[in-house]
Amino acid sequence: TPEDLVFAKELARRVSLSMENARLYREAQEAVRLRDEFMSIASHELKTPLTPLKLKLQALSRELGRYPGPIPREVVTKYLEVGDLQIKKLTELVDELLDVSRIASGRLSLDLQRLELAPLVREVMAQHELQARRAGSTLELDVGAVPVVGEWDRLRLEQVVMNLVDNAVKYGRGNPIQVRLVPVEGGVHLVVRDEGIGIAPESLPRLFGRFERAVSERNYGGLGLGLYITRMLVEAMGGRVRVESTLGKGSTFTVELACHPLGGEVGATTASME
Ligand code: ADP
């Protein structure tokens, strides 16, 4: 009857509404779970450098008590170096948190200027030489024959390269790391390749998300924000970042950037991520 039809339609509408509500509820629950997990990881990570810092300061103050006269320079230096390293780690973590909040509120601005890519990448890699050597890895760079020039934010592009090289060293199992600049039509690909632990296929789709960490056993440390920030910075500069990886074999991260032919004015413009 027509009444039955109206009733059936209303029933179908309500069922689909309640399915939609259930989906939204599950999504909200997942977001809350991710945020809570992130808070616990963040507190742990922020606390980790504080323990050696506190121990070193206590040890230094004991040393001070031992010396009647001025304390030898090398004794102070030994403690200050450790303190300095831990403060650097803390600063990096806080900077990542600040970047995420800047991105979330659209307050991250870019200072675009005409740059050559190869010297920038070479500089960042030189800064990682020691860290790589300590991990047993070598850093190989192939910048190609043709200079690549584009309009980018120098510090933010350095941060992108730094994040990717940092991860390659961290997850690279001491194997060689290769960085290549590959010119393509209208742009350049910056490729960072390692032969390390690799990434499970199920982790790949969420790797560049906020608060994502692929490694659940927390052996490696880190907030899991680096790749999210990397993606947001690259996209703000008009590019794209992607990854190919095989678990146990290694990973290749590719940053695709647009660039310009050589020549012309060196100008500075600003852009915002809003
Ligand atoms: P984190 O500070 O935890 O390293 P990232 O955002 O830089 O955060 O990376 C997110 C996750 O992606 C890491 O926790 C790690 O599991 C995985 N990952 C990133 N780079 C690599 C890599 N080169 N090899 C294997 N896993 C990686």
CSV table of N, CA, C and O in Angstrom, one decimal, residues 60 72-83:
chain,number,residue,atom,x,y,z
A,60,LEU,N,78.1,17.6,37.5
A,60,LEU,CA,78.9,18.8,37.4
A,60,LEU,C,78.9,19.5,38.7
A,60,LEU,O,80.0,19.9,39.2
A,72,PRO,N,89.0,22.5,36.2
A,72,PRO,CA,89.6,22.5,34.9
A,72,PRO,C,88.6,22.6,33.7
A,72,PRO,O,87.5,22.0,33.8
A,73,ARG,N,89.1,23.3,32.7
A,73,ARG,CA,88.2,23.6,31.5
A,73,ARG,C,87.6,22.3,30.9
A,73,ARG,O,86.4,22.2,30.6
A,74,GLU,N,88.5,21.2,30.8
A,74,GLU,CA,88.0,20.0,30.1
A,74,GLU,C,86.9,19.3,30.8
A,74,GLU,O,86.1,18.7,30.3
A,75,VAL,N,86.9,19.5,32.2
A,75,VAL,CA,85.9,18.8,33.0
A,75,VAL,C,84.5,19.5,32.7
A,75,VAL,O,83.5,18.8,32.4
A,76,VAL,N,84.6,20.8,32.7
A,76,VAL,CA,83.3,21.6,32.4
A,76,VAL,C,82.8,21.3,31.0
A,76,VAL,O,81.7,21.0,30.7
A,77,THR,N,83.8,21.3,30.0
A,77,THR,CA,83.4,21.1,28.6
A,77,THR,C,82.7,19.7,28.4
A,77,THR,O,81.7,19.6,27.7
A,78,LYS,N,83.2,18.7,29.1
A,78,LYS,CA,82.6,17.3,29.0
A,78,LYS,C,81.1,17.4,29.4
A,78,LYS,O,80.3,16.8,28.7
A,79,TYR,N,80.8,18.0,30.4
A,79,TYR,CA,79.4,18.1,30.9
A,79,TYR,C,78.6,19.0,30.0
A,79,TYR,O,77.4,18.7,29.7
A,80,LEU,N,79.2,20.1,29.6
A,80,LEU,CA,78.4,21.0,28.8
A,80,LEU,C,78.0,20.5,27.4
A,80,LEU,O,76.9,20.7,26.9
A,81,GLU,N,78.9,19.6,26.9
A,81,GLU,CA,78.6,19.0,25.5
A,81,GLU,C,77.4,18.1,25.6
A,81,GLU,O,76.5,18.2,24.7
A,82,VAL,N,77.3,17.3,26.7
A,82,VAL,CA,76.1,16.5,26.8
A,82,VAL,C,74.9,17.3,27.0
A,82,VAL,O,73.8,17.1,26.4
A,83,GLY,N,75.0,18.3,27.8
A,83,GLY,CA,73.9,19.2,28.1
A,83,GLY,C,73.4,19.8,26.8
A,83,GLY,O,72.2,19.9,26.5
